[in-house]
Amino acid sequence: MNFKKTAAIAATVGALTALALPATAETNMYGSARLATFYNLADTPAGGKSAGFDEHLQGNSTFGANFKKGEVDGKFEVGAGTGSVVLRLLYGTWNFGAGKLIIGQDYNSYYLGSAQVHTDDNAFKAYGAQWDTRQPQIRVNLNNGVYFSVIQPTGNVSGTDLGVNAEASSNVKMYLPKLNVGYARKAGAVGYNVGVVGTTFKNVTADKQITAILGYANGTAAFGATLLTASISASQNAGNMSFLGRKVYDATNKKDAVGFEGFLQISQKISDIISGNVGFGYAGDKIDAPAKAGVAQNKFDNKMAILMPSRKLLTPLGA
């Protein structure tokens, strides 16, 4: 009797990195319920007008917990919007003396949002604030202000994907993570954060090695009860790093997408629980490609958002 066997063999080089908290860790639970109540007025593309009352549970309504045991901390947080529950944060932190090691899903170090409340506290995401979602990462924050991160890249191929050859189906060969290095400090009433994030990959369609990179600077400055918040960045192929609303490399014309993004906001503290905010955000990308059907392709594809005078409650609803 003959038996025929078919085997799939995968070779992998790497390391399993983990932080574990003892069951006796100190636990602090928190949560917030955020209800949006708006009356929306909009001009339609056909020239008409629409209006309607909007009331819904926002997706950033959260429930979570902080854990601490000696030099190891942990955090877990989910968001519960209308009809959905999603994981927002899940990470562990080890304080090794000269700094902290963070492993898990967290905000990336270059993100700074505004006080924009419309669209479920959008905070100028894709309109000035560099947002590529909360992502799995390994990060080191040194006490001297230097930090560096190894972040899950766009087109990440997990071990479970190897059987269906996800790399070929996505038409991208990605061998490096998204790498971020920066420096963040606070000097009196001024806090600042500067750095760069980037990666490189091969686009099979264009048969070209693509570089995606973004340099940024952001921070805050307090002048009594007035707070100034600002962010600025310049980038190449930011969309290939999952930055929301940004352009990707043009594989057809083999051209990079070059762009700029930033915002400015002024906040005035009115009382211990209310502040007033005004601001402006902008994002734009340009691809120097040939004209198509008489339309120039080398103009900026830009958009902006204005934060009109608004109030924001400062109630401490959680960590």
CSV table of C-alpha atoms in Angstrom, one decimal:
chain,number,residue,atom,x,y,z
A,1,MET,CA,0.0,0.0,0.0
A,2,ASN,CA,1.4,3.4,-1.0
A,3,PHE,CA,0.7,6.6,0.9
A,4,LYS,CA,1.2,10.0,-0.7
A,5,LYS,CA,1.8,12.9,1.6
A,6,THR,CA,1.7,16.6,0.7
A,7,ALA,CA,3.5,18.9,3.1
A,8,ALA,CA,3.8,22.7,3.3
A,9,ILE,CA,7.0,23.9,4.9
A,10,ALA,CA,7.6,27.4,6.0
A,11,ALA,CA,10.8,28.8,7.3
A,12,THR,CA,10.7,31.7,9.7
A,13,VAL,CA,13.2,33.8,11.6
A,14,GLY,CA,12.1,35.9,14.5
A,15,ALA,CA,11.3,36.1,18.2
A,16,LEU,CA,8.2,36.0,20.4
A,17,THR,CA,8.1,39.2,22.5
A,18,ALA,CA,5.8,39.4,25.4
A,19,LEU,CA,5.1,41.1,28.7
A,20,ALA,CA,3.0,39.3,31.3
A,21,LEU,CA,1.4,40.6,34.5
A,22,PRO,CA,0.9,38.5,37.6
A,23,ALA,CA,-2.7,37.7,38.6
A,24,THR,CA,-2.2,39.8,41.7
A,25,ALA,CA,-1.6,43.1,39.8
A,26,GLU,CA,-3.3,46.2,41.1
A,27,THR,CA,-6.3,47.0,38.8
A,28,ASN,CA,-8.0,50.3,38.1
A,29,MET,CA,-11.2,50.2,35.9
A,30,TYR,CA,-12.5,53.1,33.9
A,31,GLY,CA,-15.0,53.9,31.2
A,32,SER,CA,-16.8,56.7,29.4
A,33,ALA,CA,-20.1,57.0,27.5
A,34,ARG,CA,-20.1,59.5,24.7
A,35,LEU,CA,-23.3,60.5,23.1
A,36,ALA,CA,-23.3,62.6,19.9
A,37,THR,CA,-26.2,65.1,19.6
A,38,PHE,CA,-26.0,67.3,16.5
A,39,TYR,CA,-28.3,69.1,14.1
A,40,ASN,CA,-26.6,68.8,10.7
A,41,LEU,CA,-27.0,71.1,7.7
A,42,ALA,CA,-25.4,70.1,4.4
A,43,ASP,CA,-25.2,71.3,0.8
A,44,THR,CA,-25.6,68.3,-1.5
A,45,PRO,CA,-23.5,67.9,-4.7
A,46,ALA,CA,-26.6,68.4,-6.8
A,47,GLY,CA,-27.1,71.8,-5.3
A,48,GLY,CA,-29.8,71.0,-2.8
A,49,LYS,CA,-29.7,71.2,1.0
A,50,SER,CA,-30.3,68.5,3.6
A,51,ALA,CA,-30.9,68.8,7.3
A,52,GLY,CA,-31.5,66.4,10.1
A,53,PHE,CA,-31.1,65.7,13.8
A,54,ASP,CA,-28.4,63.2,14.8
A,55,GLU,CA,-28.1,61.4,18.1
A,56,HIS,CA,-26.0,58.2,18.4
A,57,LEU,CA,-23.5,56.5,20.7
A,58,GLN,CA,-20.0,57.4,19.5
A,59,GLY,CA,-17.4,54.7,18.7
A,60,ASN,CA,-15.0,56.2,21.2
A,61,SER,CA,-17.2,55.3,24.1
A,62,THR,CA,-14.7,53.2,26.0
A,63,PHE,CA,-14.3,50.6,28.7
A,64,GLY,CA,-10.9,49.6,30.0
A,65,ALA,CA,-8.5,48.9,32.8
A,66,ASN,CA,-5.0,49.8,34.0
A,67,PHE,CA,-2.9,47.2,35.7
A,68,LYS,CA,0.3,47.6,37.8
A,69,LYS,CA,2.6,45.3,39.5
A,70,GLY,CA,6.1,46.6,40.5
A,71,GLU,CA,7.9,47.6,37.3
A,72,VAL,CA,5.4,46.2,34.9
A,73,ASP,CA,2.2,48.0,33.8
A,74,GLY,CA,-0.6,47.0,31.5
A,75,LYS,CA,-3.6,48.5,29.7
A,76,PHE,CA,-6.7,47.2,28.1
A,77,GLU,CA,-9.4,49.2,26.3
A,78,VAL,CA,-12.3,48.6,24.0
A,79,GLY,CA,-14.5,51.0,22.2
A,80,ALA,CA,-18.3,50.4,22.0
A,81,GLY,CA,-20.1,52.4,19.3
A,82,THR,CA,-23.5,51.8,17.8
A,83,GLY,CA,-23.6,48.1,16.9
A,84,SER,CA,-19.9,47.5,17.3
A,85,VAL,CA,-17.2,46.7,19.9
A,86,VAL,CA,-13.5,47.0,18.8
A,87,LEU,CA,-10.2,46.6,20.5
A,88,ARG,CA,-8.5,50.0,21.0
A,89,LEU,CA,-5.6,49.4,23.3
A,90,LEU,CA,-3.8,46.3,24.7
A,91,TYR,CA,-0.2,46.6,25.8
A,92,GLY,CA,2.3,46.0,28.6
A,93,THR,CA,5.0,48.4,29.8
A,94,TRP,CA,8.2,47.5,31.6
A,95,ASN,CA,10.2,50.2,33.4
A,96,PHE,CA,13.8,49.2,33.1
A,97,GLY,CA,15.3,52.2,34.8
A,98,ALA,CA,16.7,54.2,31.9
A,99,GLY,CA,13.3,54.2,30.2
A,100,LYS,CA,10.3,52.1,29.3
A,101,LEU,CA,9.6,49.2,27.0
A,102,ILE,CA,6.1,49.0,25.5
A,103,ILE,CA,4.8,45.9,23.7
A,104,GLY,CA,1.3,45.6,22.2
A,105,GLN,CA,-1.3,47.8,20.5
A,106,ASP,CA,-1.0,51.5,21.3
A,107,TYR,CA,-1.2,55.0,19.8
A,108,ASN,CA,1.8,55.8,17.7
A,109,SER,CA,4.2,58.5,19.1
A,110,TYR,CA,3.7,61.0,16.3
A,111,TYR,CA,-0.1,61.4,16.7
A,112,LEU,CA,-1.4,64.6,18.2
A,113,GLY,CA,-5.1,65.4,17.8
A,114,SER,CA,-7.3,68.5,18.1
A,115,ALA,CA,-10.5,69.2,20.0
A,116,GLN,CA,-12.7,68.7,17.0
A,117,VAL,CA,-15.9,66.9,18.3
A,118,HIS,CA,-17.8,66.4,15.1
A,119,THR,CA,-17.7,63.0,13.4
A,120,ASP,CA,-17.3,61.2,16.7
A,121,ASP,CA,-14.4,63.3,18.0
A,122,ASN,CA,-12.5,63.2,14.7
A,123,ALA,CA,-9.8,65.4,16.2
A,124,PHE,CA,-8.7,66.6,12.6
A,125,LYS,CA,-7.7,63.0,11.6
A,126,ALA,CA,-6.9,63.2,7.9
A,127,TYR,CA,-7.3,67.0,8.1
A,128,GLY,CA,-4.1,67.9,9.8
A,129,ALA,CA,-3.5,65.3,12.5
A,130,GLN,CA,-1.2,62.4,11.4
A,131,TRP,CA,-3.5,59.4,12.0
A,132,ASP,CA,-2.7,55.8,11.0
A,133,THR,CA,-4.8,54.0,13.7
A,134,ARG,CA,-3.6,52.4,16.9
A,135,GLN,CA,-1.1,49.7,15.8
A,136,PRO,CA,0.8,46.7,17.2
A,137,GLN,CA,4.3,47.8,18.0
A,138,ILE,CA,7.4,47.4,20.1
A,139,ARG,CA,8.5,50.8,21.4
A,140,VAL,CA,11.3,52.1,23.7
A,141,ASN,CA,10.9,55.4,25.5
A,142,LEU,CA,14.1,56.6,27.0
A,143,ASN,CA,14.1,59.0,30.0
A,144,ASN,CA,16.2,61.5,28.0
A,145,GLY,CA,13.3,62.0,25.5
A,146,VAL,CA,14.5,59.7,22.7
A,147,TYR,CA,12.1,57.0,21.5
A,148,PHE,CA,12.1,54.5,18.8
A,149,SER,CA,9.4,52.0,17.6
A,150,VAL,CA,9.0,49.0,15.4
A,151,ILE,CA,5.5,49.2,14.1
A,152,GLN,CA,3.2,46.8,12.1
A,153,PRO,CA,3.5,47.9,8.4
A,154,THR,CA,0.7,48.3,5.8
A,155,GLY,CA,0.5,44.9,4.0
A,156,ASN,CA,1.6,43.0,7.1
A,157,VAL,CA,1.7,39.2,6.4
A,158,SER,CA,1.0,37.0,9.4
A,159,GLY,CA,1.9,33.4,9.9
A,160,THR,CA,-1.7,32.3,9.1
A,161,ASP,CA,-1.6,34.1,5.8
A,162,LEU,CA,1.4,32.1,4.4
A,163,GLY,CA,-0.8,29.3,3.1
A,164,VAL,CA,-2.8,31.6,0.8
A,165,ASN,CA,0.3,33.6,-0.3
A,166,ALA,CA,-1.0,37.0,0.9
A,167,GLU,CA,2.2,38.6,-0.3
A,168,ALA,CA,1.5,37.7,-3.9
A,169,SER,CA,-2.2,38.6,-3.7
A,170,SER,CA,-1.4,42.1,-2.3
A,171,ASN,CA,1.2,42.6,-5.1
A,172,VAL,CA,3.7,43.9,-2.5
A,173,LYS,CA,6.9,42.5,-1.1
A,174,MET,CA,7.2,43.9,2.4
A,175,TYR,CA,10.3,42.9,4.4
A,176,LEU,CA,10.6,45.7,6.9
A,177,PRO,CA,8.3,47.0,9.6
A,178,LYS,CA,7.4,50.7,9.9
A,179,LEU,CA,10.3,52.3,11.8
A,180,ASN,CA,9.9,55.4,13.9
A,181,VAL,CA,12.5,57.4,15.8
A,182,GLY,CA,11.9,60.7,17.6
A,183,TYR,CA,12.6,63.1,20.4
A,184,ALA,CA,9.9,64.4,22.8
A,185,ARG,CA,10.5,66.8,25.7
A,186,LYS,CA,8.8,69.4,27.8
A,187,ALA,CA,10.4,72.7,28.8
A,188,GLY,CA,8.3,74.7,31.2
A,189,ALA,CA,4.9,75.4,29.6
A,190,VAL,CA,6.1,74.1,26.1
A,191,GLY,CA,6.0,70.5,25.0
A,192,TYR,CA,7.5,69.4,21.7
A,193,ASN,CA,7.9,66.2,19.7
A,194,VAL,CA,9.9,65.8,16.5
A,195,GLY,CA,10.8,62.7,14.5
A,196,VAL,CA,10.5,60.6,11.4
A,197,VAL,CA,8.7,57.4,10.4
A,198,GLY,CA,9.2,55.4,7.3
A,199,THR,CA,9.5,52.0,5.5
A,200,THR,CA,10.4,50.6,2.2
A,201,PHE,CA,8.8,47.8,0.1
A,202,LYS,CA,8.8,46.5,-3.5
A,203,ASN,CA,5.8,47.2,-5.7
A,204,VAL,CA,5.6,44.2,-8.0
A,205,THR,CA,3.4,45.9,-10.5
A,206,ALA,CA,5.8,48.8,-11.0
A,207,ASP,CA,8.8,46.6,-10.4
A,208,LYS,CA,10.2,49.3,-8.2
A,209,GLN,CA,11.4,49.6,-4.6
A,210,ILE,CA,9.2,52.2,-2.9
A,211,THR,CA,10.1,54.5,0.0
A,212,ALA,CA,7.4,55.9,2.2
A,213,ILE,CA,8.6,58.4,4.8
A,214,LEU,CA,7.1,61.2,6.9
A,215,GLY,CA,8.8,63.8,9.0
A,216,TYR,CA,6.9,65.6,11.7
A,217,ALA,CA,6.9,68.2,14.5
A,218,ASN,CA,4.1,68.9,16.9
A,219,GLY,CA,3.5,70.2,20.4
A,220,THR,CA,1.7,72.5,22.8
A,221,ALA,CA,2.4,75.8,24.5
A,222,ALA,CA,0.5,77.2,27.5
A,223,PHE,CA,0.1,80.9,28.1
A,224,GLY,CA,-2.0,81.1,31.3
A,225,ALA,CA,-5.5,79.8,30.5
A,226,THR,CA,-4.7,79.7,26.8
A,227,LEU,CA,-3.3,76.6,25.1
A,228,LEU,CA,-1.8,76.6,21.6
A,229,THR,CA,-1.6,73.2,19.9
A,230,ALA,CA,0.1,72.7,16.5
A,231,SER,CA,1.2,69.9,14.3
A,232,ILE,CA,3.0,69.8,10.9
A,233,SER,CA,4.4,67.1,8.7
A,234,ALA,CA,5.9,66.6,5.2
A,235,SER,CA,5.8,63.2,3.5
A,236,GLN,CA,6.3,60.9,0.6
A,237,ASN,CA,3.8,58.2,-0.1
A,238,ALA,CA,2.1,58.6,3.3
A,239,GLY,CA,-0.9,56.5,2.1
A,240,ASN,CA,1.4,53.5,1.9
A,241,MET,CA,1.9,53.7,5.6
A,242,SER,CA,-1.9,53.8,6.3
A,243,PHE,CA,-2.1,57.5,7.1
A,244,LEU,CA,-5.8,58.3,6.8
A,245,GLY,CA,-6.9,60.1,3.7
A,246,ARG,CA,-3.4,60.3,2.1
A,247,LYS,CA,-2.2,59.3,-1.4
A,248,VAL,CA,-0.2,56.2,-2.2
A,249,TYR,CA,2.5,55.6,-4.8
A,250,ASP,CA,1.2,55.8,-8.4
A,251,ALA,CA,2.2,52.4,-9.8
A,252,THR,CA,0.8,53.2,-13.2
A,253,ASN,CA,3.0,56.3,-13.9
A,254,LYS,CA,5.7,55.3,-11.4
A,255,LYS,CA,5.5,58.5,-9.5
A,256,ASP,CA,5.7,59.3,-5.7
A,257,ALA,CA,2.9,61.1,-3.9
A,258,VAL,CA,4.4,64.1,-2.1
A,259,GLY,CA,2.4,65.8,0.6
A,260,PHE,CA,1.9,68.1,3.6
A,261,GLU,CA,-0.4,67.9,6.6
A,262,GLY,CA,-0.8,70.1,9.7
A,263,PHE,CA,-3.2,72.0,12.0
A,264,LEU,CA,-3.3,74.9,14.4
A,265,GLN,CA,-5.6,75.2,17.4
A,266,ILE,CA,-6.2,77.8,20.2
A,267,SER,CA,-8.0,76.6,23.3
A,268,GLN,CA,-9.2,78.9,26.1
A,269,LYS,CA,-10.1,77.5,29.5
A,270,ILE,CA,-13.4,79.0,30.6
A,271,SER,CA,-13.8,77.0,33.8
A,272,ASP,CA,-12.6,73.8,35.4
A,273,ILE,CA,-14.9,71.8,33.2
A,274,ILE,CA,-15.4,73.8,30.0
A,275,SER,CA,-12.9,75.1,27.4
A,276,GLY,CA,-13.5,77.0,24.1
A,277,ASN,CA,-11.6,76.0,20.9
A,278,VAL,CA,-10.9,77.4,17.4
A,279,GLY,CA,-8.7,75.8,14.8
A,280,PHE,CA,-7.8,75.1,11.2
A,281,GLY,CA,-6.5,71.8,9.6
A,282,TYR,CA,-5.1,71.1,6.2
A,283,ALA,CA,-3.8,68.0,4.3
A,284,GLY,CA,-2.7,67.7,0.6
A,285,ASP,CA,-0.8,65.4,-1.7
A,286,LYS,CA,0.6,65.9,-5.2
A,287,ILE,CA,1.6,63.3,-7.8
A,288,ASP,CA,3.6,64.6,-10.8
A,289,ALA,CA,1.9,62.4,-13.4
A,290,PRO,CA,1.0,63.2,-17.1
A,291,ALA,CA,-2.3,64.9,-17.8
A,292,LYS,CA,-5.3,62.7,-18.5
A,293,ALA,CA,-8.2,63.8,-20.7
A,294,GLY,CA,-7.0,67.4,-20.5
A,295,VAL,CA,-6.9,67.5,-16.7
A,296,ALA,CA,-3.5,68.3,-15.1
A,297,GLN,CA,-2.4,65.6,-12.6
A,298,ASN,CA,0.3,67.6,-10.9
A,299,LYS,CA,-2.0,69.7,-8.7
A,300,PHE,CA,-2.4,69.3,-5.0
A,301,ASP,CA,-5.3,67.1,-4.0
A,302,ASN,CA,-6.1,69.0,-0.8
A,303,LYS,CA,-8.7,69.3,1.9
A,304,MET,CA,-9.2,71.3,5.0
A,305,ALA,CA,-11.3,71.5,8.1
A,306,ILE,CA,-12.2,74.5,10.3
A,307,LEU,CA,-12.9,74.2,14.0
A,308,MET,CA,-15.4,77.0,14.7
A,309,PRO,CA,-15.7,78.5,18.2
A,310,SER,CA,-16.9,75.5,20.2
A,311,ARG,CA,-17.2,74.3,23.8
A,312,LYS,CA,-15.7,71.1,25.1
A,313,LEU,CA,-16.4,69.5,28.5
A,314,LEU,CA,-13.3,68.6,30.5
A,315,THR,CA,-15.0,66.0,32.7
A,316,PRO,CA,-12.5,63.3,33.9
A,317,LEU,CA,-14.3,60.2,32.5
A,318,GLY,CA,-11.3,57.9,32.7
A,319,ALA,CA,-7.7,57.3,32.0
